[in-house]
CSV table of C-alpha atoms in Angstrom, one decimal:
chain,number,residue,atom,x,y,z
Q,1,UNK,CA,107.0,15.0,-75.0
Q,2,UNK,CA,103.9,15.2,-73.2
Q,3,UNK,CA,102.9,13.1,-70.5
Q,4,UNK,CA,99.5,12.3,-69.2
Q,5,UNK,CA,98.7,13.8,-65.8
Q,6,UNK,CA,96.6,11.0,-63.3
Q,7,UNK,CA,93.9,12.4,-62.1
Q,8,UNK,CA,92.7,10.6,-59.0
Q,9,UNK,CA,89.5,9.1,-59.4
Q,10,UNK,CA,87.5,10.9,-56.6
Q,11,UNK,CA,86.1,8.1,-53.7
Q,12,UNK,CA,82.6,6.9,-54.5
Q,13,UNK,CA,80.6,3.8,-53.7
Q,14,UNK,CA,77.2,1.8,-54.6
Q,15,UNK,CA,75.1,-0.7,-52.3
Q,16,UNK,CA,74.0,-3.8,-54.2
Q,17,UNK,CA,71.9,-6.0,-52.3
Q,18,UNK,CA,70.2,-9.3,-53.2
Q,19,UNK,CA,66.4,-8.8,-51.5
Q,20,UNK,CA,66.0,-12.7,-52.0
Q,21,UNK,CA,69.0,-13.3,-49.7
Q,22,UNK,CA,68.6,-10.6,-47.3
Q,23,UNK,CA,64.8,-11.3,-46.5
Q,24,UNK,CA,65.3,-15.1,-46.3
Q,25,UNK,CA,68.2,-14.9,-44.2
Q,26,UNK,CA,66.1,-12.1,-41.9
Q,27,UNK,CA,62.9,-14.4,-41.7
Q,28,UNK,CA,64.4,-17.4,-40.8
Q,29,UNK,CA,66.6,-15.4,-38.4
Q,30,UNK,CA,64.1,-13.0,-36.7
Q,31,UNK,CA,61.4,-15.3,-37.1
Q,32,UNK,CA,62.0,-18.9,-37.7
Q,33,UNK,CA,60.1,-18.0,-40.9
Q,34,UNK,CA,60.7,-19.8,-44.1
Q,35,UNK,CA,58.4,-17.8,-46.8
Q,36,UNK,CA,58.1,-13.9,-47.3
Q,37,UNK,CA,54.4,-14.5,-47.1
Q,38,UNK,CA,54.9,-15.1,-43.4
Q,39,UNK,CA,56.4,-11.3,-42.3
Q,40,UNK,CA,56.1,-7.9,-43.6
Q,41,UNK,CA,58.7,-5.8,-43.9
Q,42,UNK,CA,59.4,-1.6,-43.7
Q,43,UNK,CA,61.8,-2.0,-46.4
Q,44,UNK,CA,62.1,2.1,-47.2
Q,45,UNK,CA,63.0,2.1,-43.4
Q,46,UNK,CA,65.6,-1.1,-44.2
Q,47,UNK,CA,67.5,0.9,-46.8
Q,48,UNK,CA,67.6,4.1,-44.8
Q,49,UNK,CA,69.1,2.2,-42.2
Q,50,UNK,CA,71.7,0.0,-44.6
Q,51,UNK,CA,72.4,3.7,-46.1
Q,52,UNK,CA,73.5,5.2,-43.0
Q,53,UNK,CA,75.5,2.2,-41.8
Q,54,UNK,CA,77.5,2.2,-44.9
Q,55,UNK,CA,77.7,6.0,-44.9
Q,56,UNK,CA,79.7,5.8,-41.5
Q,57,UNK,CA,82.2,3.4,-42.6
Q,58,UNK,CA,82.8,4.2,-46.1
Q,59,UNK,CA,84.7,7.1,-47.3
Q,60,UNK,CA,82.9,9.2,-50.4
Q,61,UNK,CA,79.7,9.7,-51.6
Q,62,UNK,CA,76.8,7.6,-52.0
Q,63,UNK,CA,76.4,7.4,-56.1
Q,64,UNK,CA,73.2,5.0,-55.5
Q,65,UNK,CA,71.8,1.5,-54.0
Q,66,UNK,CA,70.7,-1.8,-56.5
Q,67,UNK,CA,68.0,-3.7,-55.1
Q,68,UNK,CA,67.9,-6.8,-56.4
Q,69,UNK,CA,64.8,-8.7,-56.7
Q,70,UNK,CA,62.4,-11.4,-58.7
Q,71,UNK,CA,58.8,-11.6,-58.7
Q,72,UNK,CA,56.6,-13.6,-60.8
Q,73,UNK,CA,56.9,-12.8,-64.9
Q,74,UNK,CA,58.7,-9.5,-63.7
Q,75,UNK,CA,55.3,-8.2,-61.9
Q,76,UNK,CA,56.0,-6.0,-59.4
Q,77,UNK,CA,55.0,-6.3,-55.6
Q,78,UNK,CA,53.2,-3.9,-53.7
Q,79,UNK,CA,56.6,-3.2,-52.1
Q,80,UNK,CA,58.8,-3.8,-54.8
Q,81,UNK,CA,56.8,-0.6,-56.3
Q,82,UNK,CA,57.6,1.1,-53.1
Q,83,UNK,CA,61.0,0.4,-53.6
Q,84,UNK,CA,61.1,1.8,-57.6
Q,85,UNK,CA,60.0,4.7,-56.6
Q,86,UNK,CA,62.8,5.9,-53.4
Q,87,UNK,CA,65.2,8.4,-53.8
Q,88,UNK,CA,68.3,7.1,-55.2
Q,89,UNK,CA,67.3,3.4,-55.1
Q,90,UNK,CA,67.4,1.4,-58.8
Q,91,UNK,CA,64.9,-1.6,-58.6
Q,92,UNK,CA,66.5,-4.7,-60.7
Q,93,UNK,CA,64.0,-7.8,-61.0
Q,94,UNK,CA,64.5,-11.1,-62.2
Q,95,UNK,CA,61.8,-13.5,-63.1
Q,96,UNK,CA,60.5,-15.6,-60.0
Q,97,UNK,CA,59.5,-19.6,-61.0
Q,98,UNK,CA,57.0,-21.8,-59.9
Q,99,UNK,CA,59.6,-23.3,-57.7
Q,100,UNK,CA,60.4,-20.2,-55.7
Q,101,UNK,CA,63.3,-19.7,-57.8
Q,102,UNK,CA,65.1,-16.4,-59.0
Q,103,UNK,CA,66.3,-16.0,-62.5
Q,104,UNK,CA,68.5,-13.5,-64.1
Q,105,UNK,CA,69.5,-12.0,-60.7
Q,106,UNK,CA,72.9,-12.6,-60.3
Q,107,UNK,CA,73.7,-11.2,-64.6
Q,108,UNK,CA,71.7,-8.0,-63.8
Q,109,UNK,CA,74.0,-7.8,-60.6
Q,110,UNK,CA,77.3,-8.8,-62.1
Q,111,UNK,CA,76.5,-6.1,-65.2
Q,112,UNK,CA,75.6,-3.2,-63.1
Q,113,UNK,CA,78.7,-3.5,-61.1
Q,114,UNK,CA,81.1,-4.2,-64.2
Q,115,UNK,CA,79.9,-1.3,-65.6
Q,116,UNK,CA,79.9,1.0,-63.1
Q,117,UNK,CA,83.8,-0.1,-62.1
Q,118,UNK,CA,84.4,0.0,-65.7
Q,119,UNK,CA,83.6,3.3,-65.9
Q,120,UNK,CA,85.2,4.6,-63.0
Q,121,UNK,CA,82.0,5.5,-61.4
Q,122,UNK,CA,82.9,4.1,-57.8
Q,123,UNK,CA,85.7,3.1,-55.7
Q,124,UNK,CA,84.1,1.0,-53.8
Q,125,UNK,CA,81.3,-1.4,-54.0
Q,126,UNK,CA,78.9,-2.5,-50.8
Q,127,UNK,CA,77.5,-6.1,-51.5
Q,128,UNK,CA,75.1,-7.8,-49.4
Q,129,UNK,CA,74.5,-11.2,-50.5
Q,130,UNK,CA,75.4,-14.8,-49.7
Q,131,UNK,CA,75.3,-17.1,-53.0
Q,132,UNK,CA,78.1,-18.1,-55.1
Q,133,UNK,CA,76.3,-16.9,-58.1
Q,134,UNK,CA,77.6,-13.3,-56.9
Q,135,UNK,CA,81.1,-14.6,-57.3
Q,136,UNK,CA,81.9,-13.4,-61.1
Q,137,UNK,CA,80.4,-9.8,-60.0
Q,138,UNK,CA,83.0,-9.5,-57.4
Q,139,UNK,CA,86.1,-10.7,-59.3
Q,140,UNK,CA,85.4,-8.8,-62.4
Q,141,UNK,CA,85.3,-5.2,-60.5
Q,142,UNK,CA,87.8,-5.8,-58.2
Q,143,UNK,CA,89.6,-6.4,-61.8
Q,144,UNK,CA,88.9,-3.0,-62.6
Q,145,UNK,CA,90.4,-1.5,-59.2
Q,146,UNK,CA,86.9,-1.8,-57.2
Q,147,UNK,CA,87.0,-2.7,-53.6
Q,148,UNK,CA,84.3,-5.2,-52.6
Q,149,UNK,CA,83.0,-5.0,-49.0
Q,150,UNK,CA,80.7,-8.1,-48.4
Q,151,UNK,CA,77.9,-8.0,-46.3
Q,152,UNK,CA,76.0,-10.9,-44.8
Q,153,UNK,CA,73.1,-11.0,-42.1
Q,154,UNK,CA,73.8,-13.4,-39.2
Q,155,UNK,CA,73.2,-17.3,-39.7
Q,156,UNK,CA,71.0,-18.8,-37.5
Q,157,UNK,CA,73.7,-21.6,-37.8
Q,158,UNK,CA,76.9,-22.1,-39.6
Q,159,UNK,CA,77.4,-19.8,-42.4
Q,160,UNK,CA,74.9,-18.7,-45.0
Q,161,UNK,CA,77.2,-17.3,-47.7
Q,162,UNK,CA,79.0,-18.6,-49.8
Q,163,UNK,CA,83.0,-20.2,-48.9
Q,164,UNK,CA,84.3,-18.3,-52.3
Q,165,UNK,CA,82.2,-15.4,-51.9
Q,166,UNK,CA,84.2,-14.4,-48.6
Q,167,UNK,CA,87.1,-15.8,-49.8
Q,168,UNK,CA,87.4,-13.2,-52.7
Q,169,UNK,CA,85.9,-10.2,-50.9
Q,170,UNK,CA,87.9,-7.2,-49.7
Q,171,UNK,CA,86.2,-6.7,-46.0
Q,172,UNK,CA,83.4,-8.8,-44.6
Q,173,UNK,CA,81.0,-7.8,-42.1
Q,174,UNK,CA,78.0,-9.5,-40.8
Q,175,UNK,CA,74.7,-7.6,-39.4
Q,176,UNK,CA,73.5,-8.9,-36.5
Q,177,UNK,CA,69.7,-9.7,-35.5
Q,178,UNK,CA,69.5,-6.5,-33.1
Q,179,UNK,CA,70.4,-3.8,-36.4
Q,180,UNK,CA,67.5,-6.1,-38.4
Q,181,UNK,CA,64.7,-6.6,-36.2
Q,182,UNK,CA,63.1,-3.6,-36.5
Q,183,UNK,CA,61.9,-4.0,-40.0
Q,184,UNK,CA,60.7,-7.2,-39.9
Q,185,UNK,CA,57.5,-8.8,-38.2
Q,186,UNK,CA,54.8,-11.2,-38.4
Q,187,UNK,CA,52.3,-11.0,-40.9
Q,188,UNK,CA,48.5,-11.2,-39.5
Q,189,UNK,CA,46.8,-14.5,-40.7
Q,190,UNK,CA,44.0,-13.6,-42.9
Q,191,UNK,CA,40.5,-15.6,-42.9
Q,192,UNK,CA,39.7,-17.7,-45.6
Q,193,UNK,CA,37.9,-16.1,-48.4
Q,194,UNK,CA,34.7,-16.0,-49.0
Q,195,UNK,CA,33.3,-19.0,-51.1
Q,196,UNK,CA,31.2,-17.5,-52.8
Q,197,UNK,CA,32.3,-14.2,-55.1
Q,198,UNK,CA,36.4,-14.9,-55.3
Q,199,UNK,CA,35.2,-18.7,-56.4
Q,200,UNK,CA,33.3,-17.3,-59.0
Q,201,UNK,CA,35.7,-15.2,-60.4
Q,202,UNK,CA,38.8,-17.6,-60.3
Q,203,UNK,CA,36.5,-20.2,-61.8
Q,204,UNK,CA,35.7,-17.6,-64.7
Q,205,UNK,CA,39.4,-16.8,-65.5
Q,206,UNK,CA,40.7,-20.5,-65.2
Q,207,UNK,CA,37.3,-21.0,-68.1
Q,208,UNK,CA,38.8,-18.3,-70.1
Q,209,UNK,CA,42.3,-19.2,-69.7
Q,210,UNK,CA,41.5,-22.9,-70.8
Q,211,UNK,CA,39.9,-21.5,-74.0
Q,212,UNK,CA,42.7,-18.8,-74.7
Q,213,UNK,CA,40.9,-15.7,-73.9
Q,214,UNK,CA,41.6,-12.8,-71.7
Q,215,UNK,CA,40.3,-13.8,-68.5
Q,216,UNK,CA,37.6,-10.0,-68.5
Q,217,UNK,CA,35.2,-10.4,-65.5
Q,218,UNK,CA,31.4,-10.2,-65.9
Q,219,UNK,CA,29.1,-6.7,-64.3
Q,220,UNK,CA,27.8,-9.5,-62.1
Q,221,UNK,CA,31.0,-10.7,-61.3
Q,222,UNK,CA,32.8,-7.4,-60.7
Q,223,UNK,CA,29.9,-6.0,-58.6
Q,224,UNK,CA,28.6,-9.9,-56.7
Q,225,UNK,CA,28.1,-8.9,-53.6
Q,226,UNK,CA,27.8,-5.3,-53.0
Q,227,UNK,CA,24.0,-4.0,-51.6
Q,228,UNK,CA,22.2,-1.8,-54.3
Q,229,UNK,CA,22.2,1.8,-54.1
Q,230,UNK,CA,19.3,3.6,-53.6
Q,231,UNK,CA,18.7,7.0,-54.6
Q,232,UNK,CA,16.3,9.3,-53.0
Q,233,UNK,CA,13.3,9.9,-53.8
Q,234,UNK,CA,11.1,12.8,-54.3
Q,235,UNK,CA,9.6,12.2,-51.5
Q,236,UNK,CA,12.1,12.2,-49.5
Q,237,UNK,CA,14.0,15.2,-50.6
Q,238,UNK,CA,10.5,17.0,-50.3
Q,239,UNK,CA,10.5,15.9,-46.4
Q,240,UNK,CA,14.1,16.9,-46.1
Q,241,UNK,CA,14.1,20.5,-47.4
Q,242,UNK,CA,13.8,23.0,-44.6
Q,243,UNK,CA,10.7,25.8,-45.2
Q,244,UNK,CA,12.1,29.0,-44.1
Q,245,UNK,CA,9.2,31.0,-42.3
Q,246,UNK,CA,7.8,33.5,-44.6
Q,247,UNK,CA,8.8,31.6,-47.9
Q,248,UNK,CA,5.9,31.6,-50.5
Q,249,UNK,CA,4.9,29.1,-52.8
Q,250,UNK,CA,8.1,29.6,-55.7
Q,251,UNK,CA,10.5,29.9,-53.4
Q,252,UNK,CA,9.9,26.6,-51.6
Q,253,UNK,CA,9.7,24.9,-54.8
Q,254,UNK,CA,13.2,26.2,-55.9
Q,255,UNK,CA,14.3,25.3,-52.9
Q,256,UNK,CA,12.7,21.7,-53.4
Q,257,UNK,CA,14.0,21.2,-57.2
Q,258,UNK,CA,17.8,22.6,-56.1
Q,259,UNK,CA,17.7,19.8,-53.4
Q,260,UNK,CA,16.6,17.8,-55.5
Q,261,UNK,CA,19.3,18.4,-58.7
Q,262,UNK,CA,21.7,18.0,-55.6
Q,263,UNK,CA,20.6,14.9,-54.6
Q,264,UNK,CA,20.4,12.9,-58.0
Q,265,UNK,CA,22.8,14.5,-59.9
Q,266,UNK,CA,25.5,15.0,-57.1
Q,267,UNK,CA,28.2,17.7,-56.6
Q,268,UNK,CA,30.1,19.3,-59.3
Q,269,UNK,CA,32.4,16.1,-59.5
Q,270,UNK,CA,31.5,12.8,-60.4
Q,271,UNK,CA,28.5,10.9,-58.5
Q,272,UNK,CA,29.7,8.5,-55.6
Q,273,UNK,CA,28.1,5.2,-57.6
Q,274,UNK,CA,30.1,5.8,-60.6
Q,275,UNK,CA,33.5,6.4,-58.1
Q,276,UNK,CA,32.6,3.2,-56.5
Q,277,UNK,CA,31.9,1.1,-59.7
Q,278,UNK,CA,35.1,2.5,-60.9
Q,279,UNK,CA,37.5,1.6,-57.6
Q,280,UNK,CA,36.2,-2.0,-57.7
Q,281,UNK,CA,36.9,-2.2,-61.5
Q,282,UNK,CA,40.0,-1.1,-60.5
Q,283,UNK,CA,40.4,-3.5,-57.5
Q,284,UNK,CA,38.9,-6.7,-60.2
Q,285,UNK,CA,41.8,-5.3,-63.0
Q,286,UNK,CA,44.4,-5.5,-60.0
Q,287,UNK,CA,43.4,-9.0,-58.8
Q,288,UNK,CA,43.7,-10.3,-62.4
Q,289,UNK,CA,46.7,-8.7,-63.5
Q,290,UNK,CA,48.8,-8.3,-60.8
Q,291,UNK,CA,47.5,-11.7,-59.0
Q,292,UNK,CA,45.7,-12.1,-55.7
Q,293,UNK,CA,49.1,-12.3,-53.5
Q,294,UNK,CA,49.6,-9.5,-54.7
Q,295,UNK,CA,46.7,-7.8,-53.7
Q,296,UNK,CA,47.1,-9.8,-50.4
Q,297,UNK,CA,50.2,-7.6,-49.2
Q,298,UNK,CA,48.2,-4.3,-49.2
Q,299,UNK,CA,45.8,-5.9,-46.2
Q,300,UNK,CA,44.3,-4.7,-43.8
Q,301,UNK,CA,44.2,-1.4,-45.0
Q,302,UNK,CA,41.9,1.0,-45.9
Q,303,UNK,CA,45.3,2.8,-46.0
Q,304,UNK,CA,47.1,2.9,-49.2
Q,305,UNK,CA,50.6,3.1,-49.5
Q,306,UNK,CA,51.1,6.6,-51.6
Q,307,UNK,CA,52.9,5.3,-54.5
Q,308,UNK,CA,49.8,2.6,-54.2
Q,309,UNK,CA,47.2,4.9,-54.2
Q,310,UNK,CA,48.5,7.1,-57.4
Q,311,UNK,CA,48.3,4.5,-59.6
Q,312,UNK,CA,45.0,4.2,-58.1
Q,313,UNK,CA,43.9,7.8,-58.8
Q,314,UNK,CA,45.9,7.0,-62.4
Q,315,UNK,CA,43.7,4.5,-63.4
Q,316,UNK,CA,40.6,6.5,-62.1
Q,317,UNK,CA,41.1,9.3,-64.0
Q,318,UNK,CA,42.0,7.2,-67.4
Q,319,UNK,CA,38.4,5.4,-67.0
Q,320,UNK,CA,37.0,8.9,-66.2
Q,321,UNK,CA,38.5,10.8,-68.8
Q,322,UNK,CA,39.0,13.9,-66.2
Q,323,UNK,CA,41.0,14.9,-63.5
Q,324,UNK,CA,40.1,13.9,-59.8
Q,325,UNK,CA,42.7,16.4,-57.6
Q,326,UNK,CA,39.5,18.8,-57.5
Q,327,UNK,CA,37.2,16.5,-55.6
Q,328,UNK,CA,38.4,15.1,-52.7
Q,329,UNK,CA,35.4,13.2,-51.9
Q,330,UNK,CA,35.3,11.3,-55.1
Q,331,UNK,CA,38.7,10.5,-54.5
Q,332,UNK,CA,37.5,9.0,-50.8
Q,333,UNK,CA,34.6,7.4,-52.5
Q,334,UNK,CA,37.1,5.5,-55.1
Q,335,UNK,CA,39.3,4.4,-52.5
Q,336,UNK,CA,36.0,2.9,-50.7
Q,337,UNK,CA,35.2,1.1,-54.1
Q,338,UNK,CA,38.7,-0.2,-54.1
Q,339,UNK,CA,38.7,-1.7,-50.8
Q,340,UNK,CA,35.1,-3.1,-51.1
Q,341,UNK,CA,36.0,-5.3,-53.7
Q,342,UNK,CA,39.2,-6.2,-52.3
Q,343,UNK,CA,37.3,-7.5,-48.9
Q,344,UNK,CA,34.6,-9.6,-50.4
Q,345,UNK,CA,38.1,-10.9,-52.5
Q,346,UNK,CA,39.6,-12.3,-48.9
Q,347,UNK,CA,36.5,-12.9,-47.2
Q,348,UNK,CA,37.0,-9.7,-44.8
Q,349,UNK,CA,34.8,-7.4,-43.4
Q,350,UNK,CA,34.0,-4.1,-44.9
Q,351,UNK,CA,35.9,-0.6,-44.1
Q,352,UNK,CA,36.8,2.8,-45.2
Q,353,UNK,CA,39.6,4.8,-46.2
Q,354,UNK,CA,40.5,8.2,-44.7
């Protein structure tokens, strides 16, 4: 009669960490700060470091880490997009309520790590996280043979996990302030913004909103604020045209109407206005969509992250209708567009990308 063989599963593990936990407990830790609004944080440099900590005390590979998040109506943050798009990183969000609350966190969590120990895809399982909430996760894949390691970040008093949560997990360690702190600092206060344009254009969508419309802004909304451009003249072309010595007649005036074409029809790519009308129609679609807090977290720039500033060229090219990779100083020109309307937004002064 034939018996099965057992093949030993080979040793493998997975990071799950709860972002909500991890940056409260950092801020109020590092910072005596008691909303993410108040610090920024490196968080690509935060998992490479939680990575390698875990890579010199677990045995195995790596399979990959769950970042566990919320935002508002499941909107990604400027970092949260960041996140998505790492190497081996899976971004999970929850919804994010009006209170400050996340939803759905802990049953994305608890169904990721079922199914992976289900499935015999790890041995082990890294979990840094403090609430109770996480307390079903734990006991149903340490049902399927799983070990749990638990992972909490120092308290600034007392204990901030949960009494169960510690209880039922396999190893607990806690990371101190010093392997934290150097992800994690102050945000810059921002000046007011400006009463005058970002008024305006809340005023408009809280008008449309009221009546059930999309909240679209106005020309005159989308470009308040921005000086006119002005186009040379003939005139000044013609004064600006260099007359070779021994040129005749024809030859200056080709060189006149080829300065000319130059000047008011631009270079082979698209004319700076039109890049810069499109980068703050951009910028206005952002602020609406994605919501001015949003927006907020990619001050002070003119620097865009890169996974930031693809979507950017992305939407560029869709209003477009052509590629931008040929023309490097459209693509500057866009990014200026962008970050001129995003200035007059917060009520900052004027720059310009690289």
């Amino acid at each position: 009669m034939a018996t099965s063989e057992f093949v030993p599963q080979p040793a493998r593990y997975a990071i799950f960490v709860d972002a909500g936990y991890l940056y409260a407990a950092s801020g109020a830790l590092l910072l005596s700060c008691g909303s993410r609004r108040e610090y920024r944080v490196a968080a690509e440099k935060l998992i490479k470091a939680l990575t390698d900590h875990a890579d010199e005390q677990r045995r195995g590979e790596l399979l990959r880490v769950y970042w566990f998040d919320a935002a508002p109506k499941r909107q990604p943050t400027v970092d949260q997009r960041v996140i998505a798009n790492l190497p081996l990183v899976k971004l999970r969000l929850g919804n994010l309520n009006a209170q400050g609350q996340q939803k759905g966190v802990d049953a994305q969590l608890r169904a990721d790590l079922e199914a992976l120990a289900r499935h015999r895809a790890i041995t082990d399982a890294v979990l840094l996280a403090g609430d109770e909430d996480m307390l079903p996760a734990v006991e149903a894949a340490q049902r399927y043979g799983v070990r749990v390691h638990l992972w909490g970040v120092e308290p600034t008093h007392g204990s901030n996990q949960a009494e169960w949560l510690v209880w039922e997990s396999d190893t607990v360690e806690v990371l101190p302030a010093d392997f934290l702190r150097p992800y994690f600092t102050k945000a810059k206060l921002l000046p007011p913004p400006a009463p005058g344009t970002a008024a305006a254009v809340r005023d408009a969508a809280a008008a449309a909103a009221a009546k059930g419309t999309s909240p679209v802004p106005s020309p005159s909304q989308v470009f308040a604020g921005r000086p006119p451009a002005v186009k040379p003249t003939p005139a000044t072309v013609r004064s600006s045209v260099p007359v070779p010595a021994g040129a005749t007649p024809a030859t200056v005036a080709a060189s006149m109407n080829n300065a000319a074409a130059a000047a008011t029809d631009g270079k082979l790519g698209p004319e700076r206005d039109h890049m810069l009308e499109i980068g703050e129609h951009v910028a206005q679609k952002w602020i609406f969509e994605r919501g001015r807090d949003n927006i907020r977290d990619l001050l002070p720039g003119p620097i865009l992250p890169p996974v930031i500033d693809k979507e950017l060229l992305i939407e560029a090219e869709k209003e477009l209708g052509s590629s931008l990779r040929p023309y490097q100083e459209a693509r500057t020109w866009l990014r200026d567009g962008f970050w001129e309307r995003v200035y007059r937004e917060f009520g900052i002064g004027i720059g310009k990308s690289d």
